[in-house]
mmCIF file of C-alpha atoms in Angstrom:
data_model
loop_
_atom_site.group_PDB
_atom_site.id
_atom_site.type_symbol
_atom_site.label_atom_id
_atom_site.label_comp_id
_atom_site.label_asym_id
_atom_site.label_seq_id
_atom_site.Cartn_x
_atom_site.Cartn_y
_atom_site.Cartn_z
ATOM 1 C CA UNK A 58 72.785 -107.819 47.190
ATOM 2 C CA UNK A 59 70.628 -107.850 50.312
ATOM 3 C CA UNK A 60 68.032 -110.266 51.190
ATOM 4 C CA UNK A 61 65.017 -109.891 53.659
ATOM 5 C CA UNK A 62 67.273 -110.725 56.784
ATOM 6 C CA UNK A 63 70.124 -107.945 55.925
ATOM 7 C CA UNK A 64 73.262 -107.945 53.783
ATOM 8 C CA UNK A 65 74.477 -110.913 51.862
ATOM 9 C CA UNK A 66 78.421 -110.819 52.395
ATOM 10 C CA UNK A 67 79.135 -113.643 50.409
ATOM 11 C CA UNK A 68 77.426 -112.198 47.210
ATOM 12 C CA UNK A 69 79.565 -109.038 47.754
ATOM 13 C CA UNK A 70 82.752 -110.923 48.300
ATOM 14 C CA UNK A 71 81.729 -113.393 44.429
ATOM 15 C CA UNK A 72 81.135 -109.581 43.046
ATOM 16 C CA UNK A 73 84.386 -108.165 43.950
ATOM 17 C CA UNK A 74 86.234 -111.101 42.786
ATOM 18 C CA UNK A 75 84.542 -111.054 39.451
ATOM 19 C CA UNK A 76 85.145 -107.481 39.104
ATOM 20 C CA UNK A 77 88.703 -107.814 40.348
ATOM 21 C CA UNK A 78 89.339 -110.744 37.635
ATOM 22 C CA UNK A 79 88.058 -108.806 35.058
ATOM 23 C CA UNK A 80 91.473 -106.305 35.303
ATOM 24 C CA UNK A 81 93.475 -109.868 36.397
ATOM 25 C CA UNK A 82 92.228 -112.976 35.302
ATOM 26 C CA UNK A 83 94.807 -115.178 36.819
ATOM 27 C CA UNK A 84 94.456 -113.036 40.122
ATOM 28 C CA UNK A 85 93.622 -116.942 41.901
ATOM 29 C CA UNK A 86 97.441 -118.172 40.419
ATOM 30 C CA UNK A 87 98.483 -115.282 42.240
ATOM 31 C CA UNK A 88 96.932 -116.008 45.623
ATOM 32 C CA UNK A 89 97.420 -119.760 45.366
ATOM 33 C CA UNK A 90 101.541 -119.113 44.560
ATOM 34 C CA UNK A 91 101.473 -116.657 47.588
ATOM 35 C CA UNK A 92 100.339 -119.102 49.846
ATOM 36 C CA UNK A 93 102.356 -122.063 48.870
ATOM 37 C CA UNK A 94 105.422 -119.767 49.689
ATOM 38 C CA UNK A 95 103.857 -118.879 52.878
ATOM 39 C CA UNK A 96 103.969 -122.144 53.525
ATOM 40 C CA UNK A 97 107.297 -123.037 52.547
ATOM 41 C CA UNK A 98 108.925 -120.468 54.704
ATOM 42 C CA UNK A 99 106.401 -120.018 57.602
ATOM 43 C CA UNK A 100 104.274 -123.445 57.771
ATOM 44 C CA UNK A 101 100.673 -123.979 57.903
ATOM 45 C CA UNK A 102 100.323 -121.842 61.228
ATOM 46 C CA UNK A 103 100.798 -118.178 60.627
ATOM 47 C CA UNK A 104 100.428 -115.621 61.313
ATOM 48 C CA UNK A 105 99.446 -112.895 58.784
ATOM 49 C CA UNK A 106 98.705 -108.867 58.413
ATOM 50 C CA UNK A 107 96.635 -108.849 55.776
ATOM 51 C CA UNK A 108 98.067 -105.159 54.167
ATOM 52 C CA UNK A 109 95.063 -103.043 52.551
ATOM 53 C CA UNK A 110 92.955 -106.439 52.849
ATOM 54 C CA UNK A 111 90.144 -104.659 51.379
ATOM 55 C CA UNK A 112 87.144 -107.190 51.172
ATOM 56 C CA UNK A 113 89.628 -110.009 52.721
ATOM 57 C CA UNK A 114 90.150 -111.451 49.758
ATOM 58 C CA UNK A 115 93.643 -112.753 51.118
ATOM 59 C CA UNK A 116 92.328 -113.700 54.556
ATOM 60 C CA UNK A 117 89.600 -116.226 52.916
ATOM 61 C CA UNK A 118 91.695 -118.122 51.001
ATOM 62 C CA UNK A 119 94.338 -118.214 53.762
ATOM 63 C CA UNK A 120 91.752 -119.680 56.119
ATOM 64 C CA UNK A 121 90.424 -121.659 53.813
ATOM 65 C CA UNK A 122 93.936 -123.374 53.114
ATOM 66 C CA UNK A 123 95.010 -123.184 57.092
ATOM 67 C CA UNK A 124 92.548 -123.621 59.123
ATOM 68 C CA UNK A 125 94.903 -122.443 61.998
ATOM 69 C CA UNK A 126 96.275 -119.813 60.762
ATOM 70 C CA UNK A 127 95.631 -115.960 61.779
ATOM 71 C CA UNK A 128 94.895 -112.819 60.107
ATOM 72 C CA UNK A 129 94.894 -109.611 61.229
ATOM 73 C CA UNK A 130 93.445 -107.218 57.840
ATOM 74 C CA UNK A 131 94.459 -103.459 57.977
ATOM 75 C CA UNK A 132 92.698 -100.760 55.636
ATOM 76 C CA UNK A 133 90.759 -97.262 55.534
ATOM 77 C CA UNK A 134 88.402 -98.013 53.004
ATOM 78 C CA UNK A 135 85.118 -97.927 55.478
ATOM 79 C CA UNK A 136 82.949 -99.592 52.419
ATOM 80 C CA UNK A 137 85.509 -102.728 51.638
ATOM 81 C CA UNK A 138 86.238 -103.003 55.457
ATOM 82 C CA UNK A 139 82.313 -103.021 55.986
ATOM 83 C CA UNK A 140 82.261 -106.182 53.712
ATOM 84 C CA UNK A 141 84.881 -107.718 54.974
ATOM 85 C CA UNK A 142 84.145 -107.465 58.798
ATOM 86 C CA UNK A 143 80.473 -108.780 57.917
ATOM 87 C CA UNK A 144 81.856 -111.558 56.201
ATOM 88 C CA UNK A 145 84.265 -112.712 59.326
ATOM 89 C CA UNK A 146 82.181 -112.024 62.052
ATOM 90 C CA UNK A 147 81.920 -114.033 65.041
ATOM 91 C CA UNK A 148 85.720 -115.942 63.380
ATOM 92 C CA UNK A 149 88.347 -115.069 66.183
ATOM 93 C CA UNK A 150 90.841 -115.969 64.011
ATOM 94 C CA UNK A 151 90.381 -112.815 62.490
ATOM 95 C CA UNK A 152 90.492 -108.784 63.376
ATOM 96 C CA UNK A 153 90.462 -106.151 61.404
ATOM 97 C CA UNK A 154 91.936 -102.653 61.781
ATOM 98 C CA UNK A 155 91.339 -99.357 60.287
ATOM 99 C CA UNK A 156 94.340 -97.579 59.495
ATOM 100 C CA UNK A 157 96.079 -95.198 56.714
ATOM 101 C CA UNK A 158 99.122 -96.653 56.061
ATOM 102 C CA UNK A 159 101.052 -93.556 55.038
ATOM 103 C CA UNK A 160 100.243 -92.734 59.406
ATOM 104 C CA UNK A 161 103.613 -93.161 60.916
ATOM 105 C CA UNK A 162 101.929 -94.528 63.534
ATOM 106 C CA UNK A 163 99.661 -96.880 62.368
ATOM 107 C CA UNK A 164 100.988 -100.229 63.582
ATOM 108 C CA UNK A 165 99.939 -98.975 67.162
ATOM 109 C CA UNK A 166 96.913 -99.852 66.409
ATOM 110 C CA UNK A 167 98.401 -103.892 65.271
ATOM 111 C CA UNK A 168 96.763 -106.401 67.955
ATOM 112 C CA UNK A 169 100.954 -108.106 67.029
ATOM 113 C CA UNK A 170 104.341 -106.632 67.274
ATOM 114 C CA UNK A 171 105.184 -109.099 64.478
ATOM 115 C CA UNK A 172 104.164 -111.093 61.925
ATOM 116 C CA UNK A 173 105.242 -114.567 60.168
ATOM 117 C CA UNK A 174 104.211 -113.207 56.908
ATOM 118 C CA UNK A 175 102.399 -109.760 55.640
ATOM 119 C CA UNK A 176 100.405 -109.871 52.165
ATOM 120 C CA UNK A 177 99.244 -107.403 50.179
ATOM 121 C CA UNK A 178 97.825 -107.773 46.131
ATOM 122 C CA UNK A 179 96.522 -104.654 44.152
ATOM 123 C CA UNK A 180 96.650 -102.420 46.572
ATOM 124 C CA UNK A 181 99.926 -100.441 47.441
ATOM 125 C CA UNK A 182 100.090 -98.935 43.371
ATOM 126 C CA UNK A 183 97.870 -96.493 45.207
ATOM 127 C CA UNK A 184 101.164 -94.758 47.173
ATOM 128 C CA UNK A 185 103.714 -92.759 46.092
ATOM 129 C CA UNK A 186 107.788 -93.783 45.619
ATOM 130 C CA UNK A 187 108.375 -92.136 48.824
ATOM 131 C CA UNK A 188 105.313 -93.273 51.070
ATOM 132 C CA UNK A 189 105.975 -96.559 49.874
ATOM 133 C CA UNK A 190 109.545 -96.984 50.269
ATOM 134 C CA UNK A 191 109.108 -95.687 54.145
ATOM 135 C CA UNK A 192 105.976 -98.260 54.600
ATOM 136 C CA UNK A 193 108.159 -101.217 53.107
ATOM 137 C CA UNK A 194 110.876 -99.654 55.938
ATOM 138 C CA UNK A 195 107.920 -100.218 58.869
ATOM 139 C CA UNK A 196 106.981 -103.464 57.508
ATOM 140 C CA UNK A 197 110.915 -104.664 57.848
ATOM 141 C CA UNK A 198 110.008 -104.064 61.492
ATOM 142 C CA UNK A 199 106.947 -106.077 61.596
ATOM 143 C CA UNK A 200 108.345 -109.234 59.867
ATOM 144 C CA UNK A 201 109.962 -111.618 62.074
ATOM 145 C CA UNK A 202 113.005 -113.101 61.345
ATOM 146 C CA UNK A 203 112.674 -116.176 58.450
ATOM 147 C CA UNK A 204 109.019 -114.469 58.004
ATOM 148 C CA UNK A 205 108.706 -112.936 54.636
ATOM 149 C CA UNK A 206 106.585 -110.210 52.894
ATOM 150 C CA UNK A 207 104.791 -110.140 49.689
ATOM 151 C CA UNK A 208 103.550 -107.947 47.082
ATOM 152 C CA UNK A 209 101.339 -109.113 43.907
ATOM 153 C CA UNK A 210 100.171 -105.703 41.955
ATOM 154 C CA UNK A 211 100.688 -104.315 38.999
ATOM 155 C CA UNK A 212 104.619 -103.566 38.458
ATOM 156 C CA UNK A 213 105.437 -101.153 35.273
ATOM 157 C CA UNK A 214 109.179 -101.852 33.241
ATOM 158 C CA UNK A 215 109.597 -98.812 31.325
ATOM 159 C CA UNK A 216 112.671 -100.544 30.013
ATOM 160 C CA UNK A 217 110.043 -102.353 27.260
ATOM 161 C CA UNK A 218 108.043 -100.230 25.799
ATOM 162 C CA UNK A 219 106.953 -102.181 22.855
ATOM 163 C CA UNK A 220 106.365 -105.159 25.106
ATOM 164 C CA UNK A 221 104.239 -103.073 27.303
ATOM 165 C CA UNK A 222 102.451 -102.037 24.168
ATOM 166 C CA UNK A 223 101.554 -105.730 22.808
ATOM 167 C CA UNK A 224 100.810 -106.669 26.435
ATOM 168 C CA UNK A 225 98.405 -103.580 26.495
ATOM 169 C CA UNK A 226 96.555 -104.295 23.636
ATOM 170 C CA UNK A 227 95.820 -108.329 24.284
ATOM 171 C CA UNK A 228 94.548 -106.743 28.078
ATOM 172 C CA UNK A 229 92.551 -104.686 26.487
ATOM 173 C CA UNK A 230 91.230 -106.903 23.732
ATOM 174 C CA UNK A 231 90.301 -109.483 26.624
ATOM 175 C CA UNK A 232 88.557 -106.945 28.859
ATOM 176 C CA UNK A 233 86.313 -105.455 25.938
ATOM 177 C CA UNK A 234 85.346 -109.208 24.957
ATOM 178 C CA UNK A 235 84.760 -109.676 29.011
ATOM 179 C CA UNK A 236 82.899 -106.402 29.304
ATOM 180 C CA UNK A 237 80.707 -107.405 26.114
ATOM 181 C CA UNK A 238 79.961 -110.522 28.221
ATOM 182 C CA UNK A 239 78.511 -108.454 31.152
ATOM 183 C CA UNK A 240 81.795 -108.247 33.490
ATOM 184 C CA UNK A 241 81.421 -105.379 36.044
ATOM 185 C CA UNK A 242 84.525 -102.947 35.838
ATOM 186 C CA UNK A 243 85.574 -100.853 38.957
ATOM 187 C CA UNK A 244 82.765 -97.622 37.934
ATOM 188 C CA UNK A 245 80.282 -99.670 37.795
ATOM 189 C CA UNK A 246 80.693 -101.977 40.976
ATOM 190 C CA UNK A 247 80.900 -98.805 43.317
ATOM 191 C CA UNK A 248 77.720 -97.742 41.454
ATOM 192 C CA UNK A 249 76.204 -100.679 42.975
ATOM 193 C CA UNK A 250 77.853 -99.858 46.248
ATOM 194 C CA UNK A 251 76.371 -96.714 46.444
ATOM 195 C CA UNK A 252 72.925 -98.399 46.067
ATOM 196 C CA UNK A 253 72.997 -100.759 48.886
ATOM 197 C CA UNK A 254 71.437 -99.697 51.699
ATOM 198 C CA UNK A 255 74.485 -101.006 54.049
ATOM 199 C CA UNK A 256 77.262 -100.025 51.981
ATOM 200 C CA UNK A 257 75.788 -96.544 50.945
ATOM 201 C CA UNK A 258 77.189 -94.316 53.277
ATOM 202 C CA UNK A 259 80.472 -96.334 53.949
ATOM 203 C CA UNK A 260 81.118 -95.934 50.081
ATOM 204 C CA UNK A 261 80.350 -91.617 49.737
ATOM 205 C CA UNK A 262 83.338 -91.861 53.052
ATOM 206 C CA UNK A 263 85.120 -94.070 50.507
ATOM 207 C CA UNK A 264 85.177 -91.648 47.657
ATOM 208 C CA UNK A 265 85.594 -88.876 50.092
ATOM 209 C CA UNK A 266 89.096 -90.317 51.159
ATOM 210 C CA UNK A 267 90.840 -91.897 47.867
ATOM 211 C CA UNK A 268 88.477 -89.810 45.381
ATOM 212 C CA UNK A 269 87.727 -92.056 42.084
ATOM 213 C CA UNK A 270 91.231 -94.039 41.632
ATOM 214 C CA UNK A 271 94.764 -94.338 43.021
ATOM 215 C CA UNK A 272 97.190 -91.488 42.124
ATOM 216 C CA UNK A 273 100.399 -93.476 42.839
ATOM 217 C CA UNK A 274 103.253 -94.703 41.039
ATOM 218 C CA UNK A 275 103.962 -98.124 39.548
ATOM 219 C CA UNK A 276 107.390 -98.667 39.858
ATOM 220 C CA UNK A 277 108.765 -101.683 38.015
ATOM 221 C CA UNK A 278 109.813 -104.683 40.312
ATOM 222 C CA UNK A 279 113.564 -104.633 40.177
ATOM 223 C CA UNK A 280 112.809 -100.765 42.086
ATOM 224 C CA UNK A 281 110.675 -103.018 44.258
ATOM 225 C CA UNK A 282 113.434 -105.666 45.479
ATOM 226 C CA UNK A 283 115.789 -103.226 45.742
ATOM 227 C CA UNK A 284 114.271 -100.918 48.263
ATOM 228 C CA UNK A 285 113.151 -103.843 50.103
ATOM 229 C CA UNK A 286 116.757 -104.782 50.532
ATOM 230 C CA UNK A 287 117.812 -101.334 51.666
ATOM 231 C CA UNK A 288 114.592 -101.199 54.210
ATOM 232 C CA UNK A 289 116.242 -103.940 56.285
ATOM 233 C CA UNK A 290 115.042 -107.809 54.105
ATOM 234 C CA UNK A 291 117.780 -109.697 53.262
ATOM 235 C CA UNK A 292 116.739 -110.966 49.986
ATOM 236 C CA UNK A 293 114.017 -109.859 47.493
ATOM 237 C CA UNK A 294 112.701 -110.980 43.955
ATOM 238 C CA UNK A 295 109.538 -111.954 41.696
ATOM 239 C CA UNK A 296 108.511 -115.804 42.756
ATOM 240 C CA UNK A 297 105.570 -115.058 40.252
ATOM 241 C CA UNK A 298 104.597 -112.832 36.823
ATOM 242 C CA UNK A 299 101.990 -112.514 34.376
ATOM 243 C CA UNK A 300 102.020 -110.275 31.594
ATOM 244 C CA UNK A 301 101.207 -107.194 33.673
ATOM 245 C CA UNK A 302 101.727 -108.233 37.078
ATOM 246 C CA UNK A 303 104.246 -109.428 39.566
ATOM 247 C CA UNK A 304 104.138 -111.300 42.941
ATOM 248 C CA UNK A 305 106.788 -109.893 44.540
ATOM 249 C CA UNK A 306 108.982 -111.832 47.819
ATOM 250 C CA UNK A 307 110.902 -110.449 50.297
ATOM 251 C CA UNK A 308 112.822 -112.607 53.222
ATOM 252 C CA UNK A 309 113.604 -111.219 56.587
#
C-alpha cells in the first residue's frame, strides 16, 4: 500500500479495519457505544489514553466525533505504532507513546497525570490474570474522578459451555463465508506487513516481541468488574455485548 510519494496510511488504517471486522463484525457498534458513554460521563472535550491504540483505531473515531477532544495512544507494537503515528502526523491533538504495559513504570512516560476517560478494544486478552489485574490497579490511578475506563475485547463465560459452542460455530460459519469472499485474517495481513517497504522492519521487531499471537487469558466479564472494583472504581459492568464480546465500564 505505497504510492510513488511514500506510504499510504489511510489504506493501512481501511486494511486493518477490514481485517479486524472479519474476527468482529459489529466492532463499529462497539466504538460508537464507547463513545456515546464517553460522552455522557465526560462531555465532548476529553481527554483520552488511548490503551494499546494499535493503528489508532479509537483515536480516529474519537476525533472524528470531538473535534476537541485529546488522545494520547500508548503501545509497543513498533509496526501498528508506525501506522498510526503516520496517520496523525502534524495533529497536536494527538501523541503517541511507546510503552509495555506490564512496565511498572510506564505511565512516566504519559505526557498527563490523568485522564477523563482511558479506552482500550481487543487488546488487553493479550495479558495474563495477574498483569492485568495490577494494570487495571495503575489505571485506577490515572482516571480522574467521574472519568471512567473501558474495555471492549473478547470476554470468555465458562459458565455456558453449550452457548459458547453454538456461538462458536455461527463465528465460524460467518468467517469461512467472509474468508471465501476474500477477507484478510490476522496471518495474512502481517504477511503484507512484512512486504512493505516501511512497515518491514517495524513488523520482524513486532514478531520479535509478542511472537505470532497473544498468550493471555480471557477471563469472563463478571472477573472483569470485579477486579475493577477492588483496584480502586467504584462501579463496574457490561454497557455493551455481542455474542462473543463485551464492552466493559468502569466509573471512578
Amino acid at each position: 500500500m505505497t504510492t510513488g510519494i511514500g506510504t499510504d496510511w489511510q489504506a493501512w488504517q481501511e486494511s486493518w479495519d477490514r481485517q479486524q471486522e472479519w474476527y468482529m463484525p459489529d466492532r463499529e457498534d462497539r466504538f460508537r457505544i464507547m463513545l456515546d458513554m464517553v460522552e455522557a460521563a465526560v462531555g465532548p472535550e476529553p481527554r483520552i489514553l488511548d490503551l494499546a491504540c494499535g493503528t489508532g483505531s479509537i483515536t480516529a473515531r474519537l476525533l472524528a466525533r470531538f473535534p476537541n477532544a485529546t488522545s494520547t495512544g500508548v503501545d509497543l507494537d513498533p509496526a501498528l505504532l508506525t501506522i498510526a503515528r503516520g496517520t496523525f502526523e502534524g495533529d497536536d491533538r494527538v501523541s503517541f507513546v511507546t510503552a509495555d504495559l506490564k512496565d511498572p513504570e510506564w505511565t512516566t512516560k504519559l505526557p498527563y497525570d490523568s485522564y477523563d476517560a482511558v479506552l482500550t478494544a481487543t487488546a488487553l486478552h493479550w495479558l495474563r490474570d495477574e498483569p492485568l489485574a495490577a494494570l487495571y490497579g495503575t489505571l485506577a490511578g490515572l482516571v480522574r474522578h467521574g472519568g471512567v475506563f473501558m474495555n471492549a475485547d473478547h470476554m470468555i463465560d465458562d459458565t455456558t459451555p453449550r452457548i459458547n459452542a453454538i456461538e462458536h460455530t455461527q463465528r465460524q460459519a460467518r468467517m469461512d463465508q467472509a474468508m471465501k469472499n476474500g477477507a484478510l485474517d490476522w496471518a495474512e495481513w502481517w504477511q503484507l506487513a512484512a512486504q512493505d517497504p516501511v512497515l518491514g522492519a517495524p513488523t520482524a521487531q513486532r514478531f520479535e516481541i509478542y511472537g505470532d499471537h497473544a498468550d493471555g487469558d480471557m477471563p469472563s466479564q463478571a472477573w472483569h468488574a470485579r477486579v475493577l472494583r477492588e483496584k480502586g472504581f467504584g462501579e463496574a459492568r457490561a454497557v455493551w455485548c455481542s455474542p462473543s464480546d463485551t464492552l466493559l465500564l468502569a466509573l471512578k
